[in-house]
Coordinates of C-alpha atoms and ligand atoms in Angstrom, one line a residue:
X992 CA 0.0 0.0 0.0
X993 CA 1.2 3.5 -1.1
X994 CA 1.5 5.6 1.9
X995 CA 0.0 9.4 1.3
X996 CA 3.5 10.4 2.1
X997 CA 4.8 8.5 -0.8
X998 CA 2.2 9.0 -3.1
X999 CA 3.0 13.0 -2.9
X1000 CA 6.3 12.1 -3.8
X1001 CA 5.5 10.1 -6.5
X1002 CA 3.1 13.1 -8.0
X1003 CA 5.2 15.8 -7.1
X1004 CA 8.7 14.4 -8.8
X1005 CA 6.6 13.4 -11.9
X1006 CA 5.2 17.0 -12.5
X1007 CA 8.5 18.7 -11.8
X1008 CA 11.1 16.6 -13.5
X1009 CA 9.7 17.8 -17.2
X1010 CA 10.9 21.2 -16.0
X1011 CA 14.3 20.1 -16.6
X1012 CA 15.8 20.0 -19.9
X1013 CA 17.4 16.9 -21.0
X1014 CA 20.6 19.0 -21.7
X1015 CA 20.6 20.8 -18.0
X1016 CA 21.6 17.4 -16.6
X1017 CA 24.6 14.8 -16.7
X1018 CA 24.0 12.5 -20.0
X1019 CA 25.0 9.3 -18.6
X1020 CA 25.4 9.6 -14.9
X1021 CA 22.4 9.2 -13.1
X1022 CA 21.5 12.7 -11.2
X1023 CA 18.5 13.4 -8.9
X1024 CA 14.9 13.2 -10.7
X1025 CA 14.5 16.4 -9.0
X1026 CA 15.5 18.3 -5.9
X1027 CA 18.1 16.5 -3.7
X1028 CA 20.5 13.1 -4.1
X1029 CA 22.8 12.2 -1.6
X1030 CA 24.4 8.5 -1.5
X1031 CA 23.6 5.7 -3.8
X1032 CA 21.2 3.0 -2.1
X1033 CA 20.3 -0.7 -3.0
X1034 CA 22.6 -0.5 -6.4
X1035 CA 21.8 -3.9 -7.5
X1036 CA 20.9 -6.4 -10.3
X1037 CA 17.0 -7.6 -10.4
X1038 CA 15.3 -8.7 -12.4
X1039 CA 16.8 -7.8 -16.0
X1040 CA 17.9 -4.6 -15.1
X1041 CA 20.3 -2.4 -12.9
X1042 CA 18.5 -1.0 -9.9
X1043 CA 20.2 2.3 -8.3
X1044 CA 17.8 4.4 -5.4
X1045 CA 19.4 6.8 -3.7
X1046 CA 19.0 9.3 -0.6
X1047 CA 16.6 11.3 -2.1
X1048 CA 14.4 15.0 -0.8
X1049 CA 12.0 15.6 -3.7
X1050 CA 10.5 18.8 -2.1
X1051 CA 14.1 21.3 -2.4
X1052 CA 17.6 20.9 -3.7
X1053 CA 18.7 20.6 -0.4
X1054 CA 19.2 17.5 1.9
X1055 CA 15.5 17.0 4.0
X1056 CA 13.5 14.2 5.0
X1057 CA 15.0 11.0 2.8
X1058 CA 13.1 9.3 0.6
X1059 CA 14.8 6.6 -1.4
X1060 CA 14.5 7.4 -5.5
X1061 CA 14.2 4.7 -7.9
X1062 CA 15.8 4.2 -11.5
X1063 CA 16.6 1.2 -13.7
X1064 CA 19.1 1.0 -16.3
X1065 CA 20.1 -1.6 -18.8
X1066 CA 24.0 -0.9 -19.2
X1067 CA 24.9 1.2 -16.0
X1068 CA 24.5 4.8 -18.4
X1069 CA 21.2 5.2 -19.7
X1070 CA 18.9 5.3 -16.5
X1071 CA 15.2 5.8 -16.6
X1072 CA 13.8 7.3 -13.6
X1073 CA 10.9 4.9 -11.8
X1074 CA 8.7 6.4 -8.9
X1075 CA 10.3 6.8 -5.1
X1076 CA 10.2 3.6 -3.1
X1077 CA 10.2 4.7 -0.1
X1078 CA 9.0 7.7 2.1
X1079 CA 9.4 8.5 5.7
X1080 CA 6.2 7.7 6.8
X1081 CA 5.9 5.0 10.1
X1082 CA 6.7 5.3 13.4
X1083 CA 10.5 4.0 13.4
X1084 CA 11.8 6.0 10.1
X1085 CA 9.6 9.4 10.2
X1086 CA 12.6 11.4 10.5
X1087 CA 14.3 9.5 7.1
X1088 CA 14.8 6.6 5.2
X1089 CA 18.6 7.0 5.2
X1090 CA 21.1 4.6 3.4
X1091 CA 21.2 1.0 2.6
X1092 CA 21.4 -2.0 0.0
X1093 CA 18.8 -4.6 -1.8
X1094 CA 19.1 -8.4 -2.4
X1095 CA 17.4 -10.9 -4.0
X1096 CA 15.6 -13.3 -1.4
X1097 CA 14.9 -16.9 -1.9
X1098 CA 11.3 -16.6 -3.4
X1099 CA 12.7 -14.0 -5.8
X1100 CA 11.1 -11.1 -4.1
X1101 CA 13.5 -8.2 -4.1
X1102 CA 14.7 -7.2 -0.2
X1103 CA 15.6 -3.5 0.7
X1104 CA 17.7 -2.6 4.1
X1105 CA 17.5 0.7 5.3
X1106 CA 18.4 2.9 8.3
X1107 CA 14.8 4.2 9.8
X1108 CA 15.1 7.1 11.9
X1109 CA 13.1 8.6 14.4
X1110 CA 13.9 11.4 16.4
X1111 CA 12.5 11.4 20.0
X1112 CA 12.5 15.0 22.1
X1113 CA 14.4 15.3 25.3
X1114 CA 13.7 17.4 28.3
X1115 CA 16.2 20.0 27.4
X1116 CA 14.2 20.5 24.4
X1117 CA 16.8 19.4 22.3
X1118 CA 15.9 15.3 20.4
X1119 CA 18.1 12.1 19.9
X1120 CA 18.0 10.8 16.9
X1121 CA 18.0 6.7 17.1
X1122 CA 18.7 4.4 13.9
X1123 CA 17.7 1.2 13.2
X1124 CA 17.6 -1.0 10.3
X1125 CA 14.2 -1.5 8.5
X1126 CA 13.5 -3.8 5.2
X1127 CA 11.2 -3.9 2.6
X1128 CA 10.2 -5.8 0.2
X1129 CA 9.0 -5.6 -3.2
X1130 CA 9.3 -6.7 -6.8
X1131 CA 11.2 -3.6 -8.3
X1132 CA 8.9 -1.3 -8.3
X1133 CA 6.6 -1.2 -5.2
X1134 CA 7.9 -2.1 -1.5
X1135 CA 5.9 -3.0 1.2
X1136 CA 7.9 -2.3 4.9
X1137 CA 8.2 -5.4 6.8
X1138 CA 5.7 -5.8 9.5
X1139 CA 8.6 -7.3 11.3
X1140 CA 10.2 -3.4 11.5
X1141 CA 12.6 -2.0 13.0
X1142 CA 14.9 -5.4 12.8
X1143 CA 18.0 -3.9 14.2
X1144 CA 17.6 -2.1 17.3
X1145 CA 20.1 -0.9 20.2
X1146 CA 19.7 -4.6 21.5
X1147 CA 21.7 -5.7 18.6
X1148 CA 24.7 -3.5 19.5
X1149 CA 27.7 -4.9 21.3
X1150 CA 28.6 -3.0 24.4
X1151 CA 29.6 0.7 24.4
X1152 CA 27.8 0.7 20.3
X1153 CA 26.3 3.6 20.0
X1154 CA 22.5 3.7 19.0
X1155 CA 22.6 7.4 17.6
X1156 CA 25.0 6.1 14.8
X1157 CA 24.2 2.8 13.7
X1158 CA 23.7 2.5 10.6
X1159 CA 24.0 2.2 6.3
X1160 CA 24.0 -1.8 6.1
X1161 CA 25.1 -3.4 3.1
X1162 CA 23.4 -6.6 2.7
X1163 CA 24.2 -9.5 0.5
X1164 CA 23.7 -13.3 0.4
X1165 CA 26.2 -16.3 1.1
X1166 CA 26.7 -19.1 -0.9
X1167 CA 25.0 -21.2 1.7
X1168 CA 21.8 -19.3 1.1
X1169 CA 22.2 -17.1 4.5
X1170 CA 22.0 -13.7 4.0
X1171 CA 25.0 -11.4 5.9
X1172 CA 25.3 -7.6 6.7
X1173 CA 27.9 -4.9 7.7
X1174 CA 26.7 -1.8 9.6
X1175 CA 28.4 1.4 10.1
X1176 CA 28.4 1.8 13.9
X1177 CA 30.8 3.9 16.6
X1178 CA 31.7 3.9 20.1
X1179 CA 30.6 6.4 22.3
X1180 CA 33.5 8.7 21.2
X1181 CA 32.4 8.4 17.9
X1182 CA 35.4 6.3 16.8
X1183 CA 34.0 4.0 13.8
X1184 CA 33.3 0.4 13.7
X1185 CA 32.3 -1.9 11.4
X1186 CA 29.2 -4.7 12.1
X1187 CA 28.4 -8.0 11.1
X1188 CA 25.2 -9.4 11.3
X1189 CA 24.1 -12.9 10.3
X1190 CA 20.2 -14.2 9.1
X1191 CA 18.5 -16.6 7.7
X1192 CA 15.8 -14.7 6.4
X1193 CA 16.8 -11.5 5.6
X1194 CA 14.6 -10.3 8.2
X1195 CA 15.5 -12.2 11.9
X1196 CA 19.0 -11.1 12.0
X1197 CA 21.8 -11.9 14.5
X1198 CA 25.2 -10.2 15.7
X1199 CA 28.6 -12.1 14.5
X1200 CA 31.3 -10.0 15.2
X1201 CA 32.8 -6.8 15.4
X1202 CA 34.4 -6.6 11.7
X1203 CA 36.8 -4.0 11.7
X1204 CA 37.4 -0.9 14.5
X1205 CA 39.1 2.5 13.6
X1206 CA 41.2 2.8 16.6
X1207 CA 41.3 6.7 15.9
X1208 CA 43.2 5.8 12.8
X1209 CA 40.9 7.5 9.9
X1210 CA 38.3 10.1 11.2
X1211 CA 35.9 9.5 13.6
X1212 CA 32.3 7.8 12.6
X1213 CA 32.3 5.2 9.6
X1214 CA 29.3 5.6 7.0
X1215 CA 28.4 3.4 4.2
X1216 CA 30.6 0.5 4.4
X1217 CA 31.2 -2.4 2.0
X1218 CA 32.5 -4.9 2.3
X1219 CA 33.2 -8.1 -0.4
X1220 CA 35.7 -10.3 -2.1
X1221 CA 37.7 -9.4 -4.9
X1222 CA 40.9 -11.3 -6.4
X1223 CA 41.2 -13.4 -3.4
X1224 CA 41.7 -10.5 -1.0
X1225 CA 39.1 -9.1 0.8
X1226 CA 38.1 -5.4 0.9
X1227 CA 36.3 -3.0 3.4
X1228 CA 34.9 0.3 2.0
X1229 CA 33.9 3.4 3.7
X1230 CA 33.4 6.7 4.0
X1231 CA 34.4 8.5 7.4
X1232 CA 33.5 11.4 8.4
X1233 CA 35.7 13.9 10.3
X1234 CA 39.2 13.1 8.6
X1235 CA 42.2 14.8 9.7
X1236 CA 45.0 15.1 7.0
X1237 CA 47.7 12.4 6.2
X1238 CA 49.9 12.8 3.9
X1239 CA 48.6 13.4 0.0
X1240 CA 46.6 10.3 1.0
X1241 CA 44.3 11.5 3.2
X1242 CA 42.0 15.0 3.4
X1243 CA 40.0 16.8 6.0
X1244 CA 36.8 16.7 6.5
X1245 CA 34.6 13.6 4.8
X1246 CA 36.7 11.0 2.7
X1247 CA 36.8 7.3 1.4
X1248 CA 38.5 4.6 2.4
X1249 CA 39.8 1.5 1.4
X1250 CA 41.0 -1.5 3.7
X1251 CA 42.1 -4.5 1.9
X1252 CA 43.4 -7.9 3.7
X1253 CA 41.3 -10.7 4.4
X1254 CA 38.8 -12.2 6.6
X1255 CA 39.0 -14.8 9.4
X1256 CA 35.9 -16.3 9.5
X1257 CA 36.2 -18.2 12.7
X1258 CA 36.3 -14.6 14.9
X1259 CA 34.4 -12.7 12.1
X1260 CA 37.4 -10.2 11.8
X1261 CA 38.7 -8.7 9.0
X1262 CA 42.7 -8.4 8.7
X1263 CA 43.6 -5.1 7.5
X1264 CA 47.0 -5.5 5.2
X1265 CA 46.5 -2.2 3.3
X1266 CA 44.7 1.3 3.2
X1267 CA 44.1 3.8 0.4
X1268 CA 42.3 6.7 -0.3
X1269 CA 39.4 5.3 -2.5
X1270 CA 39.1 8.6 -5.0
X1271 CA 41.6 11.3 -4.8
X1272 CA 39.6 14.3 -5.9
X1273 CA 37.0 16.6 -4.7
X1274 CA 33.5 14.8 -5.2
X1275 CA 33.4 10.9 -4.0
X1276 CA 31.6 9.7 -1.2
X1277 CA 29.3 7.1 0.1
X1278 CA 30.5 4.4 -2.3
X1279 CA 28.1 0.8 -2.9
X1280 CA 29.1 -2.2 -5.0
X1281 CA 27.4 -4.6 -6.9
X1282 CA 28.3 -8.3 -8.8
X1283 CA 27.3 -8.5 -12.3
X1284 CA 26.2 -11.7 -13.6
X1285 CA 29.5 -11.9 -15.4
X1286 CA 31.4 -11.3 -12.6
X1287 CA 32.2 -8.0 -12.2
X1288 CA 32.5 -5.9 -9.2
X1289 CA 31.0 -2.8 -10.1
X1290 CA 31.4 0.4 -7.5
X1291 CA 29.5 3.7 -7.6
X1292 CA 29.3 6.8 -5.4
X1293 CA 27.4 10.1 -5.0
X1294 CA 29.8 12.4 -7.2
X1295 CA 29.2 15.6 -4.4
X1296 CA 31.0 16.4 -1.7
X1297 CA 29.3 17.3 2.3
X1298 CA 31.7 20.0 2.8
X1299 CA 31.1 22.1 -0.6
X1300 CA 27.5 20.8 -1.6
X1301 CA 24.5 23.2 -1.7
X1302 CA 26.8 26.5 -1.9
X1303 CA 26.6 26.7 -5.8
X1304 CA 24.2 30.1 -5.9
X1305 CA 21.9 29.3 -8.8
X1306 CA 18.1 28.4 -9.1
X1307 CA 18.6 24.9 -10.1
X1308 CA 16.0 22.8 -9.1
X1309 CA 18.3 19.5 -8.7
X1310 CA 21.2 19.2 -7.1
X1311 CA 23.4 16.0 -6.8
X1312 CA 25.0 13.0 -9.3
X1313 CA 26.5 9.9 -8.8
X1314 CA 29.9 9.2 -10.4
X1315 CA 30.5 6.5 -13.6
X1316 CA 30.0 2.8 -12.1
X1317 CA 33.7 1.4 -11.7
X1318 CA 35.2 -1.7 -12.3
X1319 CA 37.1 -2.8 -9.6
X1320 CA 40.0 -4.9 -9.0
X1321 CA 42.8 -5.9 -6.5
X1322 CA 46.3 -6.0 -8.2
X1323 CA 49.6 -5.8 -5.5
X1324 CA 47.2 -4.7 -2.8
X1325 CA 46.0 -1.7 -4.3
X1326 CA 42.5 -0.9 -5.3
X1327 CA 42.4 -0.5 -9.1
X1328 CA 39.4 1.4 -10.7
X1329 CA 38.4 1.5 -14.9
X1330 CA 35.3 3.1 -16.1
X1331 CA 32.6 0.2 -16.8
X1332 CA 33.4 -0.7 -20.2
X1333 CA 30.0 -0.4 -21.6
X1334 CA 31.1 3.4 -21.7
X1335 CA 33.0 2.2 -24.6
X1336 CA 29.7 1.8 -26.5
X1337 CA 29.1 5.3 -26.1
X1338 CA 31.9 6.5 -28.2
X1339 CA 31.2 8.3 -31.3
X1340 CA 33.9 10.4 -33.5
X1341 CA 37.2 9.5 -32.8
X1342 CA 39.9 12.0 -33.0
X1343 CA 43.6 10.9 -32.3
X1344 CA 47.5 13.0 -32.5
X1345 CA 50.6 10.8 -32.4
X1346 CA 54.5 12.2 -30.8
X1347 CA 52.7 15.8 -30.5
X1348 CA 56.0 17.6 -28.7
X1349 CA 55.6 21.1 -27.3
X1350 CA 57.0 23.2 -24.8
X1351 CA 54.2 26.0 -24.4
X1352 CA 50.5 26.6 -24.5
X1353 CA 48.7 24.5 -27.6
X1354 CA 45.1 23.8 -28.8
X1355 CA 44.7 20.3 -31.1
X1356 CA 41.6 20.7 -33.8
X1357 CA 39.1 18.6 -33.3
X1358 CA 40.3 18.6 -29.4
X1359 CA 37.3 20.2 -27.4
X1360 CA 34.1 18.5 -25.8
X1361 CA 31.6 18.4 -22.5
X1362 CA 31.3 14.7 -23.3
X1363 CA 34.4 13.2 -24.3
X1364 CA 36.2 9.9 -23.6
X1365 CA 39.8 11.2 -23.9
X1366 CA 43.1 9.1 -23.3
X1367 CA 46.3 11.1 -22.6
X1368 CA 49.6 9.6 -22.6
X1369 CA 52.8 11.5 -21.7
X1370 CA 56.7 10.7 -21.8
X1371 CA 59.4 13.7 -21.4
X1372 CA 59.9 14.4 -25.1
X1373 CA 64.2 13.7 -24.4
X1374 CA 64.9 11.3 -21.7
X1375 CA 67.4 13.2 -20.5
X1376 CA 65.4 16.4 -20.0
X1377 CA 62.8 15.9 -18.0
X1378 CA 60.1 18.7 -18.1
X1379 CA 58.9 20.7 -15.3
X1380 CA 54.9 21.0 -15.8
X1381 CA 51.9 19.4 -17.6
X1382 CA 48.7 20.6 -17.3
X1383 CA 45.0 20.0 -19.1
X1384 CA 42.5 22.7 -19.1
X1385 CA 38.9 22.0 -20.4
X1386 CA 35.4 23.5 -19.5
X1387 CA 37.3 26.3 -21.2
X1388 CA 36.2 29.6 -22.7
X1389 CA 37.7 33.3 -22.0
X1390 CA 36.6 33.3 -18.6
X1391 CA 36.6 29.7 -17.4
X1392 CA 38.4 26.5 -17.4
X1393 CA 38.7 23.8 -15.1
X1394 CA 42.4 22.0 -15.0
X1395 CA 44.7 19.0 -14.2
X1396 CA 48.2 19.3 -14.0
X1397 CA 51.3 17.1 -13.4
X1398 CA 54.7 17.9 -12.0
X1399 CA 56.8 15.2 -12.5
X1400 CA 60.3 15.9 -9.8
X1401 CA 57.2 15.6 -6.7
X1402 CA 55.4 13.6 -8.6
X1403 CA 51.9 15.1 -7.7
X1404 CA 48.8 15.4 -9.9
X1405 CA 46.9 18.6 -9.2
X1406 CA 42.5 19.2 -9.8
X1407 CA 42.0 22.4 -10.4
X1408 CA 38.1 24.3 -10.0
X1409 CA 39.1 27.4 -9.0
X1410 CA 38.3 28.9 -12.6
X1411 CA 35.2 26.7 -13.1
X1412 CA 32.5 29.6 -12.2
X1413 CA 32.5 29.0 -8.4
X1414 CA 31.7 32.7 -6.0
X1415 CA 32.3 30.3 -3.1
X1416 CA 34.9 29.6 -0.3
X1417 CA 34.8 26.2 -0.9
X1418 CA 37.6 23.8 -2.0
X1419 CA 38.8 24.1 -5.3
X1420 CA 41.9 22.0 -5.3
X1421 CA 43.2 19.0 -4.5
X1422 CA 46.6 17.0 -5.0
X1423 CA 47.5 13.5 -5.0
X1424 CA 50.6 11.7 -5.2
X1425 CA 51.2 9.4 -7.5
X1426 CA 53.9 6.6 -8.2
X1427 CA 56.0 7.8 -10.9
X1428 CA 58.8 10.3 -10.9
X1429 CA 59.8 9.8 -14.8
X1430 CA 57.4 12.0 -16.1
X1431 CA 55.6 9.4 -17.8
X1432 CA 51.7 9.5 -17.0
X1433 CA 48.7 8.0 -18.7
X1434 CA 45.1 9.9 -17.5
X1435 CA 41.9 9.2 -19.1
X1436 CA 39.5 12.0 -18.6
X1437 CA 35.8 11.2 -18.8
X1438 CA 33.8 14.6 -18.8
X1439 CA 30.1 14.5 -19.3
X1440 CA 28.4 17.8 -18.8
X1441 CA 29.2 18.9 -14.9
X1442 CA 32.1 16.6 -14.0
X1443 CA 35.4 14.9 -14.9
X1444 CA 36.6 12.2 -13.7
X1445 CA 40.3 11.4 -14.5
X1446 CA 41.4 7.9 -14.1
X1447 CA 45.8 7.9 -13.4
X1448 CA 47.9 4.7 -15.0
X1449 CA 45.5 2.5 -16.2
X1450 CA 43.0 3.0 -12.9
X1451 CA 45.6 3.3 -10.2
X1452 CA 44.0 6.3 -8.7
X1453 CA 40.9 8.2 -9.7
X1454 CA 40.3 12.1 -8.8
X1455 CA 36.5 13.3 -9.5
X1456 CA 35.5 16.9 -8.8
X1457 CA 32.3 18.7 -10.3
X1458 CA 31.3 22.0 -11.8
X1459 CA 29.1 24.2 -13.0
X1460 CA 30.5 26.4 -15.9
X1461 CA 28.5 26.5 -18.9
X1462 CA 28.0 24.1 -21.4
X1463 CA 29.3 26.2 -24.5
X1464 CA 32.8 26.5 -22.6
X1465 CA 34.1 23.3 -24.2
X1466 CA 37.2 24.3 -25.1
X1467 CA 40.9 22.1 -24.0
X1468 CA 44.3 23.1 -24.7
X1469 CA 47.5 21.7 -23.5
X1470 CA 50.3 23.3 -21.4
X1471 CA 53.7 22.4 -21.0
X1472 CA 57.0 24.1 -19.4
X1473 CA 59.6 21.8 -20.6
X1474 CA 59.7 19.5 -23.8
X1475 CA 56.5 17.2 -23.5
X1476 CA 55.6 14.2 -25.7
X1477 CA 52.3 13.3 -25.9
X1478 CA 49.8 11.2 -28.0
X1479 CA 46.0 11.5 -27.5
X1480 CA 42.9 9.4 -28.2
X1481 CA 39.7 11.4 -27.8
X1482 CA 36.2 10.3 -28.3
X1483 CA 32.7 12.2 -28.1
X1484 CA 30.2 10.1 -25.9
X1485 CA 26.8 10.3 -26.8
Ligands
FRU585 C1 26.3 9.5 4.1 C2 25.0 9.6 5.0 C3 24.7 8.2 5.5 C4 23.2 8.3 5.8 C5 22.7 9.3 4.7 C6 21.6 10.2 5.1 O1 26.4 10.5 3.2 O2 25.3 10.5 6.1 O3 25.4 7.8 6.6 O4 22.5 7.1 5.8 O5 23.9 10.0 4.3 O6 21.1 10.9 4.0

């Protein structure tokens, strides 16, 4: 039964997503039907199709009460927006629907886990907010919430768990048919834990273990975690909030992370053997896997940022965009990340320069796009003079461009918004360090409409960053101080 609460949603994001023009959103990265988008939710394969829902306020381009959205896409690009699934409207999630994942159950009914919330006042007239997790099921396009609800509750916590931040479970099934779940949890001093829960069911669900604990290591409270195998390793992934700098690895305020090791199953602890930044740039967080049929582990994440979102001061009535889905894959205990190669299917004119050697500021005909495919590879043009700057600049007209540039002796790879039509204090830069010092550097930049995403050596590190310039600054040219030797491969996406 739809809920009034949901039914006005459903109305409300039908009449207003026609006031948005095709060509006013990303192409073929799924953004908010209209008003708000946070995290990506229950990003799954059901039933023929790609499901993706995400945190989702209808009502203002701003974050509010969460809703989960709905679309469905057959090759991870072209999404078609299906009504909201889910509305705060019961006792235990009034105050939001927040983040969580969908499996397929036994009888083939498709099972969504969410974080309910409900806010109780105090005396002082302040509230406390307590989470739980909630399900619902469904058959891809209407859910019904489990009688059963709130399945998760403080009595689930291990001692000292805190029942203010508990929650964002991932769910997905065992090969012996049980179903398992990791929940973002902390201890009363907000440092973040990871939790593992065990069930039958999908609905009666019991505690296994404490999976993995922060121990002050990487910020404080640990959202949206992941966790699966990939090339024999295992791999933990989440997005803490509160970071303090380390390094070129790490950045303030909300990041990602990546834990890979392995995972004793006889305490229900995961090994840690390595950590890494999961994207390097501005906009990442909140990341969610799925497994295609074929094998694949597919990521995606909500392509804002907390720290910078909402101050862009325009009248646009949706704000928010997850990034490209990613393949993933473990190779010498890094995380390695490609575009999903049904991208490739998008590619339309090619245009390609061989050995191009330059020492200055150049433009390449036939170079220039909003959505583009584009594949740079750099060597110093004389190996014995190693130049002292790259850098990229598209989004470009007089006014505007948005950059990436490379300087080889510290090795560090530079995003650059601060030209990209921002009147905000926000950040507009970041820098990563990569693993080369001989000036040799292959990025592939995928830019469709409002973002780039620039993927370093073949998917070693990733940087993605936003913004709003307009659309007819489409302009690239190349820089170089020093002798640079580079070839290009540059395709329009449509
Ligand atoms: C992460 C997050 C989640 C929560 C959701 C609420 O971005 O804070 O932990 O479930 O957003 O919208």
């Amino acid at each position: 039964m739809e809920s009034q609460k949901l039914r006005e949603a459903r109305k409300y994001e039908k009449a207003m997503e026609v006031k948005i023009a095709a060509g006013e959103r990303p192409a073929f990265h799924l953004s908010v039907r209209v008003g708000w988008m946070n995290d990506p939710n229950g990003f799954s394969y059901y039933n023929g199709e790609y499901h993706l829902f995400y945190q989702y306020n209808p009502y203002e381009s701003v974050w509010g009460p969460m809703h989960w959205g709905h679309a469905v896409s057959k090759d991870l690009l072209h999404w078609e927006y299906l009504p909201a699934v889910l509305a705060p409207d019961t006792s235990y999630d009034k105050d939001g629907c927040f983040s969580g994942s969908a499996v397929e159950l036994a009888d083939g009914r498709q099972l969504l886990l969410y974080t309910g919330v409900k806010r109780n006042p105090r005396p002082d007239g302040g509230f406390e907010e307590i989470q739980t997790q909630c399900a619902a099921i469904g058959d891809g396009r209407n859910y019904e919430k489990c009688a059963e609800n709130p399945l998760l509750t403080e009595k689930d916590l291990p001692v000292g768990g805190s029942r203010y931040d508990f929650r964002d479970p991932k769910i997905w099934k065992e090969e012996n048919g049980n179903y398992r779940c990791v929940v973002g949890n902390c201890t009363p001093d907000r440092d973040g834990r990871i939790l593992l829960y065990e069930s039958e069911d999908g609905i009666h669900w019991r505690f296994v273990s404490i999976l993995a604990e922060n121990r002050g290591r990487f910020g404080k409270m640990w959202e949206c975690p992941d966790f699966f195998e990939l090339d024999g390793k295992h791999v933990l992934l989440v997005s803490p909030q509160d970071m303090m700098p380390k390094g070129f690895e790490y950045h303030n305020g909300n990041g990602t992370l990546c834990l890979i090791g392995d995972f004793d199953e006889e305490t229900g602890r995961f090994l840690e053997e390595h950590d890494q930044a999961i994207d390097y740039g501005i906009d990442f967080y909140a990341s969610q896997t799925l497994k295609t049929s074929d094998g694949r582990r597919i990521m995606i994440g909500w392509m804002q940022n907390w720290d910078s979102c909402n101050k862009n001061a325009d009248d646009r009535i949706w704000f928010g965009q997850m990034s490209l889905p990613r393949e993933l894959s473990v190779e010498n205990g890094r995380l390695i990340q490609r575009p999903v190669r049904e991208l490739e299917k998008l590619r339309g004119a090619e245009v390609r320069y061989e050995n191009v050697v330059f020492s200055d500021t150049i433009r390449l005909d036939g170079i220039h796009g909003r959505r583009i495919d584009m594949e740079i590879t750099l060597r110093p043009a004389a190996a014995e003079k190693m130049f002292r700057k790259f850098a990229v600049r598209f989004a470009q007209d007089e006014v505007c461009h948005t950059a990436v540039s490379f300087r080889p002796y510290e090795a560090i790879l530079k995003v650059d918004r601060k030209f990209s039509g921002s009147r905000r204090a926000i950040i507009h830069q970041r820098r990563c360090l990569l693993g080369t010092k001989d000036g040799c550097l292959k990025l592939r930049l995928i830019l469709d409409r409002f973002s780039a995403e620039i993927f370093v050596n073949d998917g070693e590190q990733v940087l993605s960053i936003t913004y709003y310039t307009a659309q007819s600054a489409d302009g690239i040219s190349f820089y170089a101080d020093g002798e640079v030797l580079m070839d290009i491969i540059k395709y329009d996406l449509n």
